[in-house]
Amino acid sequence: MESTIYPEFVGIPSSGSSHIHLTYDGIYLMIMSLRKNGSEISSVCSYDYLGKIFYIINAINEKEQSEIALNMTMDELEKKAEEMTNRRMKARHICKGHHNRFHAVWHHTSSPRHFIIQAGFLTDILLKDIQQGERGYYPTCLQVYRAINGTSALIIWEKGYGVRYRIQNGHSLSGLLEEMSNSTLYPSTISILPRNKSGTKTTIYIVWRGSEFSWYDKNIPISERSNSFAHKKKEELKMAVERQATPLNSYRIASISKTITAMGIVELVNEGRLDMESNVSKKTYEQYIQESVFIPNRIEGFIGKSERVNKEVCYYSPDNANPYTYWMPFRLDSAAGWVMTAEQVRIKMREDEEKREVKYKSGGQSLPLIGAREVWSIPASDEEKFSQTQLWQRIAVMNVGEDGSLFHLGSLAGSEGIAYTKGAIQVSILTNVRGRQQNVQTSWMEQICRLIAQEGNK
């Protein structure tokens, strides 16, 4: 089993060792020593003892190296999770330690799977248990701890294929083990919630899980009856898959949302309520965009919350991930939160085309609001030479194509798209499928947009 935090949590590695009461410097010395002996870090956390901070690490015998990150805030943990995902590294263990600081272990893997990191009240996480299981996720790490406003937990859900699991809790470890004595599942994680000052009992949480399902060495059942249950379901599935998309279907437009955010910033600048260094938050992001950008320009769209709504499409990707399995969906609002039809994205691009030459003043310098070829042609390696205003412009504006067009790509789990404009022609392509990596389809999308623009602008 994997350890999380000492002394509130106890770990018993199946093959390896635990090391407690380490100083910050001592952790790295211990890691070097363990690696020389063929061991690798499986978990790390911290605790406060007599006013001093100490660390605990667990190690197991394996060859593939892990990386650790210590003393992170929640925001830093989110950024680190995104970075590690891009590097094709798997979140092996995350722990909340002293002073609300997070510690994580990341594992190199050749085939990373989609994972969700969830933190919050324990009751909310357990309510999500059924939903995550139905989506094919299983818990790989669980930590339960007391917070000021209630019992909280941190859990990692990983995408699996037929992995059975159970989250078990009780007050007697021997009783819990006895209950599962005839089960084929094995214990993977244990977390202990100590009793509090009011005298509540210590509660033990154990995550049990089985092996991933495989057809290897199994007989595949085949029915010869045309009216069999399997045959009927197969026909129903064909009907569902063959359902044609229509212009009324809406999609998560992913990073194309950033161009909408830029339009909102433009309106704030025009209203004199914002300069590039100020912070304005008197309305919610969605409310301001709807009132200042969408309604005046007759654009329709809404922010995706936690589930698909209205005529929004289903999403498909190799690991069954979709825009709503993101760790904290509300954090995507300004960067990738909008749900729109392709027609509404086209209308938005027409508005951008009409205002592409509008400029604003910043520090005595006149800069375009929408796009500038010279900014986008500067190599990324020279970014440190940009002023802060130019950096903002590089992030917020759209790509400038070689043909003089403006476009922006969108790529999110289960969705890819492009918003494109050149002269009198605006094109939007939205899809509800994405490959194992982002921007798998956007290259051909841009080619199609250019061909349409060439014909339309003749």
Short mmCIF file of C-alpha atoms in Angstrom, two decimals:
data_model
loop_
_atom_site.label_atom_id
_atom_site.label_comp_id
_atom_site.label_asym_id
_atom_site.label_seq_id
_atom_site.Cartn_x
_atom_site.Cartn_y
_atom_site.Cartn_z
CA MET A 1 0.00 0.00 0.00
CA GLU A 2 1.08 3.57 -0.49
CA SER A 3 1.68 6.05 2.28
CA THR A 4 0.45 9.61 2.21
CA ILE A 5 1.15 11.59 5.35
CA TYR A 6 2.78 10.82 8.69
CA PRO A 7 1.77 10.52 11.50
CA GLU A 8 -1.90 10.76 10.42
CA PHE A 9 -1.41 8.14 7.69
CA VAL A 10 0.37 4.83 7.73
CA GLY A 11 1.94 3.18 4.68
CA ILE A 12 2.99 -0.43 4.16
CA PRO A 13 4.74 -0.72 0.78
CA SER A 14 4.32 -4.12 -0.84
CA SER A 15 7.97 -4.08 -1.97
CA GLY A 16 10.19 -1.26 -0.85
CA SER A 17 10.69 0.99 2.14
CA SER A 18 9.37 4.00 4.07
CA HIS A 19 11.53 6.83 5.39
CA ILE A 20 10.20 9.41 7.83
CA HIS A 21 11.38 12.52 9.67
CA LEU A 22 13.43 13.82 6.75
CA THR A 23 14.40 17.46 6.35
CA TYR A 24 13.92 19.25 3.03
CA ASP A 25 17.58 18.76 2.10
CA GLY A 26 17.51 15.23 3.45
CA ILE A 27 14.82 14.20 0.95
CA TYR A 28 17.07 14.64 -2.07
CA LEU A 29 19.99 12.90 -0.38
CA MET A 30 17.68 9.97 0.43
CA ILE A 31 16.38 9.84 -3.16
CA MET A 32 19.94 9.64 -4.51
CA SER A 33 20.72 6.83 -2.08
CA LEU A 34 17.55 4.89 -2.94
CA ARG A 35 18.17 5.14 -6.68
CA LYS A 36 21.66 3.73 -6.27
CA ASN A 37 19.99 0.67 -4.72
CA GLY A 38 17.46 0.28 -7.54
CA SER A 39 14.49 1.92 -5.80
CA GLU A 40 12.24 4.74 -6.97
CA ILE A 41 9.94 7.16 -5.13
CA SER A 42 6.25 6.19 -5.00
CA SER A 43 4.89 8.87 -2.63
CA VAL A 44 5.98 11.90 -0.63
CA CYS A 45 4.34 14.19 1.92
CA SER A 46 5.10 16.54 4.82
CA TYR A 47 4.01 17.08 8.42
CA ASP A 48 4.52 19.59 11.22
CA TYR A 49 6.27 18.24 14.31
CA LEU A 50 6.99 20.58 17.24
CA GLY A 51 6.93 23.60 14.95
CA LYS A 52 9.28 22.12 12.35
CA ILE A 53 8.46 20.69 8.93
CA PHE A 54 9.52 17.15 8.13
CA TYR A 55 8.92 14.87 5.17
CA ILE A 56 8.13 11.22 4.57
CA ILE A 57 8.83 9.27 1.39
CA ASN A 58 7.96 5.77 0.25
CA ALA A 59 10.06 3.90 -2.27
CA ILE A 60 9.57 0.72 -4.28
CA ASN A 61 11.88 -1.44 -6.34
CA GLU A 62 11.60 -0.46 -10.01
CA LYS A 63 13.74 0.91 -12.84
CA GLU A 64 11.67 3.73 -14.34
CA GLN A 65 12.40 7.09 -12.74
CA SER A 66 9.87 9.37 -11.12
CA GLU A 67 9.96 13.11 -10.51
CA ILE A 68 8.76 14.89 -7.39
CA ALA A 69 7.38 18.38 -6.79
CA LEU A 70 7.20 19.78 -3.26
CA ASN A 71 5.43 22.58 -1.39
CA MET A 72 3.02 23.63 -4.16
CA THR A 73 -0.08 25.79 -3.85
CA MET A 74 -3.26 24.60 -5.57
CA ASP A 75 -2.60 26.89 -8.54
CA GLU A 76 0.98 25.63 -8.81
CA LEU A 77 -0.27 22.05 -8.66
CA GLU A 78 -2.68 22.69 -11.54
CA LYS A 79 0.09 24.19 -13.69
CA LYS A 80 2.42 21.33 -12.82
CA ALA A 81 -0.27 18.79 -13.75
CA GLU A 82 -0.66 20.42 -17.17
CA GLU A 83 3.11 20.52 -17.70
CA MET A 84 3.56 16.87 -16.76
CA THR A 85 0.69 15.78 -18.99
CA ASN A 86 2.36 17.51 -21.93
CA ARG A 87 5.55 15.65 -21.04
CA ARG A 88 3.60 12.37 -21.05
CA MET A 89 4.06 11.78 -17.34
CA LYS A 90 1.51 10.14 -15.09
CA ALA A 91 0.37 11.48 -11.71
CA ARG A 92 1.35 8.68 -9.38
CA HIS A 93 0.65 10.23 -6.00
CA ILE A 94 -0.47 13.61 -4.66
CA CYS A 95 -0.62 14.57 -1.00
CA LYS A 96 -1.78 17.61 0.94
CA GLY A 97 0.70 18.24 3.74
CA HIS A 98 1.63 21.09 6.09
CA HIS A 99 0.10 24.56 5.66
CA ASN A 100 -2.10 23.38 2.76
CA ARG A 101 0.94 22.61 0.61
CA PHE A 102 0.77 19.86 -2.00
CA HIS A 103 3.44 17.31 -2.86
CA ALA A 104 3.35 15.10 -5.94
CA VAL A 105 5.16 12.21 -7.57
CA TRP A 106 5.09 11.92 -11.38
CA HIS A 107 5.95 8.74 -13.21
CA HIS A 108 7.44 8.42 -16.71
CA THR A 109 5.27 6.24 -18.93
CA SER A 110 5.19 5.42 -22.63
CA SER A 111 1.38 5.27 -22.70
CA PRO A 112 -0.15 7.89 -20.38
CA ARG A 113 -3.88 7.72 -19.83
CA HIS A 114 -6.34 10.44 -19.08
CA PHE A 115 -6.59 11.23 -15.37
CA ILE A 116 -8.61 13.56 -13.17
CA ILE A 117 -7.33 15.14 -9.95
CA GLN A 118 -10.23 15.99 -7.64
CA ALA A 119 -9.99 17.88 -4.34
CA GLY A 120 -12.87 18.94 -2.10
CA PHE A 121 -15.30 17.72 0.52
CA LEU A 122 -15.21 13.96 1.02
CA THR A 123 -18.99 13.69 0.59
CA ASP A 124 -18.82 15.41 -2.82
CA ILE A 125 -16.03 13.10 -3.97
CA LEU A 126 -17.88 9.97 -2.88
CA LEU A 127 -21.00 11.20 -4.71
CA LYS A 128 -18.88 11.34 -7.89
CA ASP A 129 -17.78 7.74 -7.32
CA ILE A 130 -20.61 6.16 -9.36
CA GLN A 131 -20.27 8.69 -12.17
CA GLN A 132 -16.52 8.19 -12.49
CA GLY A 133 -16.95 4.42 -12.44
CA GLU A 134 -19.53 4.58 -15.23
CA ARG A 135 -17.07 6.61 -17.30
CA GLY A 136 -14.38 3.97 -16.87
CA TYR A 137 -12.21 5.69 -14.22
CA TYR A 138 -10.81 4.12 -11.07
CA PRO A 139 -9.01 5.70 -8.06
CA THR A 140 -5.24 5.33 -7.90
CA CYS A 141 -4.61 7.61 -4.92
CA LEU A 142 -6.79 8.74 -1.99
CA GLN A 143 -6.01 11.02 0.92
CA VAL A 144 -8.62 11.96 3.54
CA TYR A 145 -7.93 14.80 5.97
CA ARG A 146 -9.67 17.24 8.28
CA ALA A 147 -10.17 20.82 7.12
CA ILE A 148 -11.56 23.80 9.01
CA ASN A 149 -14.99 23.50 7.41
CA GLY A 150 -15.28 19.72 7.20
CA THR A 151 -13.71 16.43 6.19
CA SER A 152 -11.96 16.79 2.83
CA ALA A 153 -10.19 14.49 0.43
CA LEU A 154 -7.87 14.45 -2.56
CA ILE A 155 -8.19 11.69 -5.14
CA ILE A 156 -6.68 10.79 -8.52
CA TRP A 157 -9.00 9.06 -11.00
CA GLU A 158 -7.28 7.27 -13.88
CA LYS A 159 -8.85 5.98 -17.07
CA GLY A 160 -8.98 2.19 -17.11
CA TYR A 161 -10.58 -0.53 -19.15
CA GLY A 162 -12.76 -2.83 -17.07
CA VAL A 163 -10.92 -2.13 -13.79
CA ARG A 164 -13.12 -3.11 -10.84
CA TYR A 165 -12.63 -1.23 -7.57
CA ARG A 166 -14.21 -0.47 -4.22
CA ILE A 167 -13.70 2.39 -1.75
CA GLN A 168 -14.19 0.84 1.69
CA ASN A 169 -14.32 2.62 5.06
CA GLY A 170 -14.72 1.61 8.68
CA HIS A 171 -13.18 1.87 12.14
CA SER A 172 -11.49 -1.54 12.43
CA LEU A 173 -8.71 -2.51 10.03
CA SER A 174 -9.07 -6.20 10.85
CA GLY A 175 -12.82 -5.98 10.25
CA LEU A 176 -12.33 -4.33 6.88
CA LEU A 177 -9.81 -6.96 5.81
CA GLU A 178 -12.09 -9.76 7.00
CA GLU A 179 -14.97 -8.34 4.94
CA MET A 180 -12.84 -8.54 1.78
CA SER A 181 -11.17 -11.88 2.56
CA ASN A 182 -12.99 -13.72 -0.25
CA SER A 183 -12.67 -10.91 -2.81
CA THR A 184 -10.40 -11.06 -5.87
CA LEU A 185 -9.63 -7.35 -5.42
CA TYR A 186 -6.39 -6.27 -3.76
CA PRO A 187 -5.70 -3.23 -1.52
CA SER A 188 -3.95 -0.44 -3.43
CA THR A 189 -4.23 2.61 -1.15
CA ILE A 190 -5.00 3.18 2.52
CA SER A 191 -5.79 6.51 4.20
CA ILE A 192 -6.53 7.07 7.87
CA LEU A 193 -8.62 9.92 9.30
CA PRO A 194 -7.63 10.33 12.99
CA ARG A 195 -10.24 10.99 15.62
CA ASN A 196 -10.75 14.66 16.47
CA LYS A 197 -10.92 16.46 19.80
CA SER A 198 -14.62 15.66 20.20
CA GLY A 199 -13.71 11.98 20.46
CA THR A 200 -14.92 10.61 17.14
CA LYS A 201 -13.46 7.26 16.15
CA THR A 202 -10.54 6.91 13.79
CA THR A 203 -11.83 6.10 10.30
CA ILE A 204 -9.90 3.97 7.83
CA TYR A 205 -10.37 4.26 4.05
CA ILE A 206 -9.08 1.53 1.74
CA VAL A 207 -9.16 1.52 -2.05
CA TRP A 208 -9.42 -2.02 -3.42
CA ARG A 209 -9.03 -2.69 -7.11
CA GLY A 210 -8.73 -5.53 -9.57
CA SER A 211 -6.78 -6.10 -12.75
CA GLU A 212 -7.72 -4.51 -16.04
CA PHE A 213 -10.14 -6.53 -18.16
CA SER A 214 -8.70 -8.36 -21.16
CA TRP A 215 -10.03 -10.87 -23.68
CA TYR A 216 -6.69 -12.70 -23.56
CA ASP A 217 -7.23 -16.45 -23.10
CA LYS A 218 -11.02 -15.96 -22.99
CA ASN A 219 -13.72 -17.20 -25.35
CA ILE A 220 -15.70 -14.44 -27.02
CA PRO A 221 -19.43 -15.32 -26.84
CA ILE A 222 -21.16 -15.22 -30.23
CA SER A 223 -24.92 -15.53 -30.68
CA GLU A 224 -26.35 -16.99 -33.90
CA ARG A 225 -29.88 -15.73 -33.27
CA SER A 226 -30.68 -12.60 -35.29
CA ASN A 227 -33.20 -11.49 -32.70
CA SER A 228 -30.78 -11.84 -29.80
CA PHE A 229 -30.30 -9.08 -27.24
CA ALA A 230 -26.76 -8.43 -28.53
CA HIS A 231 -28.02 -8.13 -32.11
CA LYS A 232 -30.68 -5.60 -31.11
CA LYS A 233 -28.19 -3.51 -29.18
CA LYS A 234 -25.78 -3.63 -32.11
CA GLU A 235 -28.47 -2.21 -34.39
CA GLU A 236 -29.30 0.50 -31.84
CA LEU A 237 -25.62 1.41 -31.63
CA LYS A 238 -25.43 1.71 -35.41
CA MET A 239 -28.36 4.11 -35.36
CA ALA A 240 -26.72 6.20 -32.64
CA VAL A 241 -23.36 6.37 -34.40
CA GLU A 242 -24.88 7.18 -37.77
CA ARG A 243 -26.88 10.13 -36.47
CA GLN A 244 -25.92 13.06 -38.68
CA ALA A 245 -24.59 16.33 -37.32
CA THR A 246 -26.67 19.43 -38.08
CA PRO A 247 -25.96 23.18 -38.01
CA LEU A 248 -27.97 23.28 -34.78
CA ASN A 249 -25.46 21.13 -32.88
CA SER A 250 -23.23 23.00 -30.44
CA TYR A 251 -19.64 22.14 -29.51
CA ARG A 252 -17.07 23.08 -26.91
CA ILE A 253 -14.89 25.43 -28.99
CA ALA A 254 -11.83 24.99 -26.76
CA SER A 255 -9.09 27.62 -27.21
CA ILE A 256 -11.19 29.58 -29.70
CA SER A 257 -12.73 30.87 -26.44
CA LYS A 258 -9.57 32.95 -25.96
CA THR A 259 -10.54 35.16 -28.90
CA ILE A 260 -13.88 35.86 -27.19
CA THR A 261 -12.02 36.82 -24.02
CA ALA A 262 -9.86 39.19 -26.11
CA MET A 263 -13.04 40.79 -27.48
CA GLY A 264 -14.25 41.36 -23.93
CA ILE A 265 -10.95 42.99 -23.01
CA VAL A 266 -11.28 45.22 -26.08
CA GLU A 267 -14.71 46.42 -24.93
CA LEU A 268 -13.38 47.18 -21.45
CA VAL A 269 -10.58 49.24 -23.00
CA ASN A 270 -13.04 51.07 -25.27
CA GLU A 271 -15.26 51.87 -22.29
CA GLY A 272 -12.29 53.36 -20.45
CA ARG A 273 -12.77 50.92 -17.60
CA LEU A 274 -9.53 49.04 -18.10
CA ASP A 275 -5.91 49.59 -18.88
CA MET A 276 -3.64 46.66 -19.50
CA GLU A 277 -2.39 46.54 -15.90
CA SER A 278 -5.72 46.89 -14.04
CA ASN A 279 -7.99 44.24 -12.52
CA VAL A 280 -11.75 44.55 -13.10
CA SER A 281 -14.16 41.97 -11.66
CA LYS A 282 -17.52 43.61 -10.97
CA LYS A 283 -19.36 41.04 -13.10
CA THR A 284 -18.80 37.40 -13.80
CA TYR A 285 -16.84 36.61 -16.93
CA GLU A 286 -19.83 35.00 -18.67
CA GLN A 287 -22.22 37.82 -17.71
CA TYR A 288 -19.91 40.53 -19.05
CA ILE A 289 -19.23 38.73 -22.35
CA GLN A 290 -22.93 38.09 -22.91
CA GLU A 291 -23.90 41.74 -22.26
CA SER A 292 -20.97 43.52 -23.94
CA VAL A 293 -19.91 41.18 -26.77
CA PHE A 294 -22.59 38.65 -27.66
CA ILE A 295 -25.90 40.53 -27.35
CA PRO A 296 -24.76 43.69 -29.27
CA ASN A 297 -23.43 41.50 -32.09
CA ARG A 298 -26.28 38.95 -32.02
CA ILE A 299 -23.96 36.10 -31.12
CA GLU A 300 -25.27 33.12 -29.18
CA GLY A 301 -23.23 30.89 -26.90
CA PHE A 302 -22.91 29.75 -23.32
CA ILE A 303 -20.27 28.56 -20.89
CA GLY A 304 -20.05 24.80 -20.43
CA LYS A 305 -20.60 23.86 -16.78
CA SER A 306 -20.26 20.24 -15.64
CA GLU A 307 -22.40 18.29 -18.14
CA ARG A 308 -23.53 18.52 -21.77
CA VAL A 309 -26.72 20.53 -22.29
CA ASN A 310 -29.27 21.39 -25.00
CA LYS A 311 -28.15 20.11 -28.43
CA GLU A 312 -24.50 19.81 -27.50
CA VAL A 313 -22.76 16.88 -29.19
CA CYS A 314 -21.20 13.81 -27.59
CA TYR A 315 -17.40 13.82 -27.58
CA TYR A 316 -15.00 11.08 -28.65
CA SER A 317 -11.31 10.48 -28.00
CA PRO A 318 -9.07 7.38 -27.74
CA ASP A 319 -9.11 7.42 -23.94
CA ASN A 320 -12.81 8.35 -23.67
CA ALA A 321 -11.92 11.76 -22.21
CA ASN A 322 -14.19 14.72 -22.90
CA PRO A 323 -14.32 18.44 -21.98
CA TYR A 324 -16.30 17.66 -18.82
CA THR A 325 -13.78 15.27 -17.29
CA TYR A 326 -11.42 18.21 -16.68
CA TRP A 327 -10.21 18.61 -13.09
CA MET A 328 -12.03 21.90 -12.43
CA PRO A 329 -14.24 22.80 -15.44
CA PHE A 330 -14.92 26.35 -14.23
CA ARG A 331 -11.23 27.19 -14.59
CA LEU A 332 -11.59 26.71 -18.35
CA ASP A 333 -14.15 29.52 -18.74
CA SER A 334 -12.04 32.26 -20.36
CA ALA A 335 -9.55 29.92 -22.06
CA ALA A 336 -11.74 27.08 -23.33
CA GLY A 337 -15.20 27.30 -21.80
CA TRP A 338 -17.58 28.47 -24.53
CA VAL A 339 -20.11 26.18 -26.22
CA MET A 340 -21.31 27.40 -29.63
CA THR A 341 -22.53 26.27 -33.02
CA ALA A 342 -20.24 26.65 -36.03
CA GLU A 343 -22.57 29.36 -37.38
CA GLN A 344 -22.21 31.46 -34.22
CA VAL A 345 -18.42 31.13 -34.34
CA ARG A 346 -18.56 32.36 -37.96
CA ILE A 347 -20.60 35.40 -36.87
CA LYS A 348 -18.03 36.11 -34.16
CA MET A 349 -15.23 35.98 -36.72
CA ARG A 350 -17.08 38.44 -38.96
CA GLU A 351 -17.07 40.87 -36.04
CA ASP A 352 -13.33 40.31 -35.58
CA GLU A 353 -12.71 40.93 -39.28
CA GLU A 354 -14.55 44.26 -39.16
CA LYS A 355 -12.48 45.41 -36.17
CA ARG A 356 -9.10 43.93 -37.06
CA GLU A 357 -7.56 47.35 -37.80
CA VAL A 358 -8.91 49.09 -34.68
CA LYS A 359 -6.08 50.17 -32.39
CA TYR A 360 -5.63 51.15 -28.78
CA LYS A 361 -3.01 53.28 -27.09
CA SER A 362 -0.65 51.72 -24.57
CA GLY A 363 2.31 53.62 -23.18
CA GLY A 364 2.17 56.07 -26.08
CA GLN A 365 2.34 53.20 -28.59
CA SER A 366 -0.49 52.31 -30.98
CA LEU A 367 -1.12 48.57 -31.18
CA PRO A 368 -3.74 46.56 -33.12
CA LEU A 369 -6.46 44.90 -31.06
CA ILE A 370 -6.91 41.72 -33.06
CA GLY A 371 -3.70 40.60 -34.75
CA ALA A 372 -0.31 41.63 -36.07
CA ARG A 373 1.90 39.65 -38.45
CA GLU A 374 5.11 41.10 -37.03
CA VAL A 375 4.30 39.95 -33.51
CA TRP A 376 3.39 36.43 -34.58
CA SER A 377 6.46 36.08 -36.80
CA ILE A 378 8.88 36.60 -33.89
CA PRO A 379 10.38 33.25 -32.81
CA ALA A 380 9.20 31.90 -29.47
CA SER A 381 12.82 31.87 -28.27
CA ASP A 382 12.78 35.68 -28.36
CA GLU A 383 9.78 35.99 -26.05
CA GLU A 384 11.91 37.30 -23.20
CA LYS A 385 12.65 40.39 -25.33
CA PHE A 386 8.95 41.34 -25.56
CA SER A 387 7.47 44.06 -23.38
CA GLN A 388 4.63 43.01 -21.07
CA THR A 389 2.06 44.59 -23.40
CA GLN A 390 3.46 42.74 -26.40
CA LEU A 391 3.42 39.51 -24.44
CA TRP A 392 -0.25 40.05 -23.63
CA GLN A 393 -0.92 40.71 -27.30
CA ARG A 394 0.88 37.51 -28.34
CA ILE A 395 -1.23 35.48 -25.94
CA ALA A 396 -4.62 37.11 -26.55
CA VAL A 397 -4.75 37.78 -30.30
CA MET A 398 -5.23 35.34 -33.16
CA ASN A 399 -2.77 33.71 -35.51
CA VAL A 400 -1.99 35.62 -38.68
CA GLY A 401 -1.77 33.21 -41.61
CA GLU A 402 0.63 33.44 -44.53
CA ASP A 403 -2.34 34.39 -46.72
CA GLY A 404 -3.16 37.38 -44.51
CA SER A 405 -6.00 35.60 -42.75
CA LEU A 406 -6.77 35.59 -39.05
CA PHE A 407 -7.49 32.26 -37.41
CA HIS A 408 -7.48 30.52 -34.07
CA LEU A 409 -7.35 26.80 -33.34
CA GLY A 410 -9.25 25.00 -30.62
CA SER A 411 -8.30 21.62 -29.17
CA LEU A 412 -9.74 20.03 -26.05
CA ALA A 413 -10.36 16.43 -25.00
CA GLY A 414 -12.89 15.12 -27.52
CA SER A 415 -13.11 18.31 -29.58
CA GLU A 416 -11.11 20.23 -32.21
CA GLY A 417 -11.97 23.21 -34.35
CA ILE A 418 -10.87 26.33 -36.21
CA ALA A 419 -12.25 29.86 -36.52
CA TYR A 420 -11.02 31.60 -39.70
CA THR A 421 -11.55 34.93 -41.44
CA LYS A 422 -10.15 36.61 -44.54
CA GLY A 423 -11.86 39.56 -46.14
CA ALA A 424 -15.53 38.80 -46.76
CA ILE A 425 -15.16 35.09 -46.00
CA GLN A 426 -15.48 33.62 -42.51
CA VAL A 427 -15.26 29.88 -41.93
CA SER A 428 -15.77 27.77 -38.81
CA ILE A 429 -15.15 24.02 -38.55
CA LEU A 430 -16.00 22.23 -35.30
CA THR A 431 -15.65 18.50 -34.63
CA ASN A 432 -16.50 16.24 -31.71
CA VAL A 433 -13.45 13.98 -31.95
CA ARG A 434 -9.75 14.34 -31.15
CA GLY A 435 -6.74 12.07 -31.44
CA ARG A 436 -4.35 11.10 -28.67
CA GLN A 437 -2.69 14.52 -28.89
CA GLN A 438 -4.06 17.99 -29.58
CA ASN A 439 -4.25 19.62 -33.01
CA VAL A 440 -4.38 16.31 -34.88
CA GLN A 441 -6.96 17.63 -37.35
CA THR A 442 -6.41 21.38 -37.39
CA SER A 443 -3.80 21.34 -40.19
CA TRP A 444 -6.30 20.08 -42.77
CA MET A 445 -8.94 22.40 -41.33
CA GLU A 446 -6.77 25.43 -42.11
CA GLN A 447 -6.13 24.14 -45.64
CA ILE A 448 -9.87 23.82 -46.28
CA CYS A 449 -10.47 27.32 -44.91
CA ARG A 450 -7.83 28.78 -47.24
CA LEU A 451 -9.33 27.05 -50.28
CA ILE A 452 -12.79 28.38 -49.43
CA ALA A 453 -11.40 31.90 -48.91
CA GLN A 454 -9.50 31.79 -52.21
CA GLU A 455 -12.66 30.91 -54.12
CA GLY A 456 -14.91 33.26 -52.19
CA ASN A 457 -12.66 36.33 -52.43
CA LYS A 458 -12.07 36.07 -56.21
#
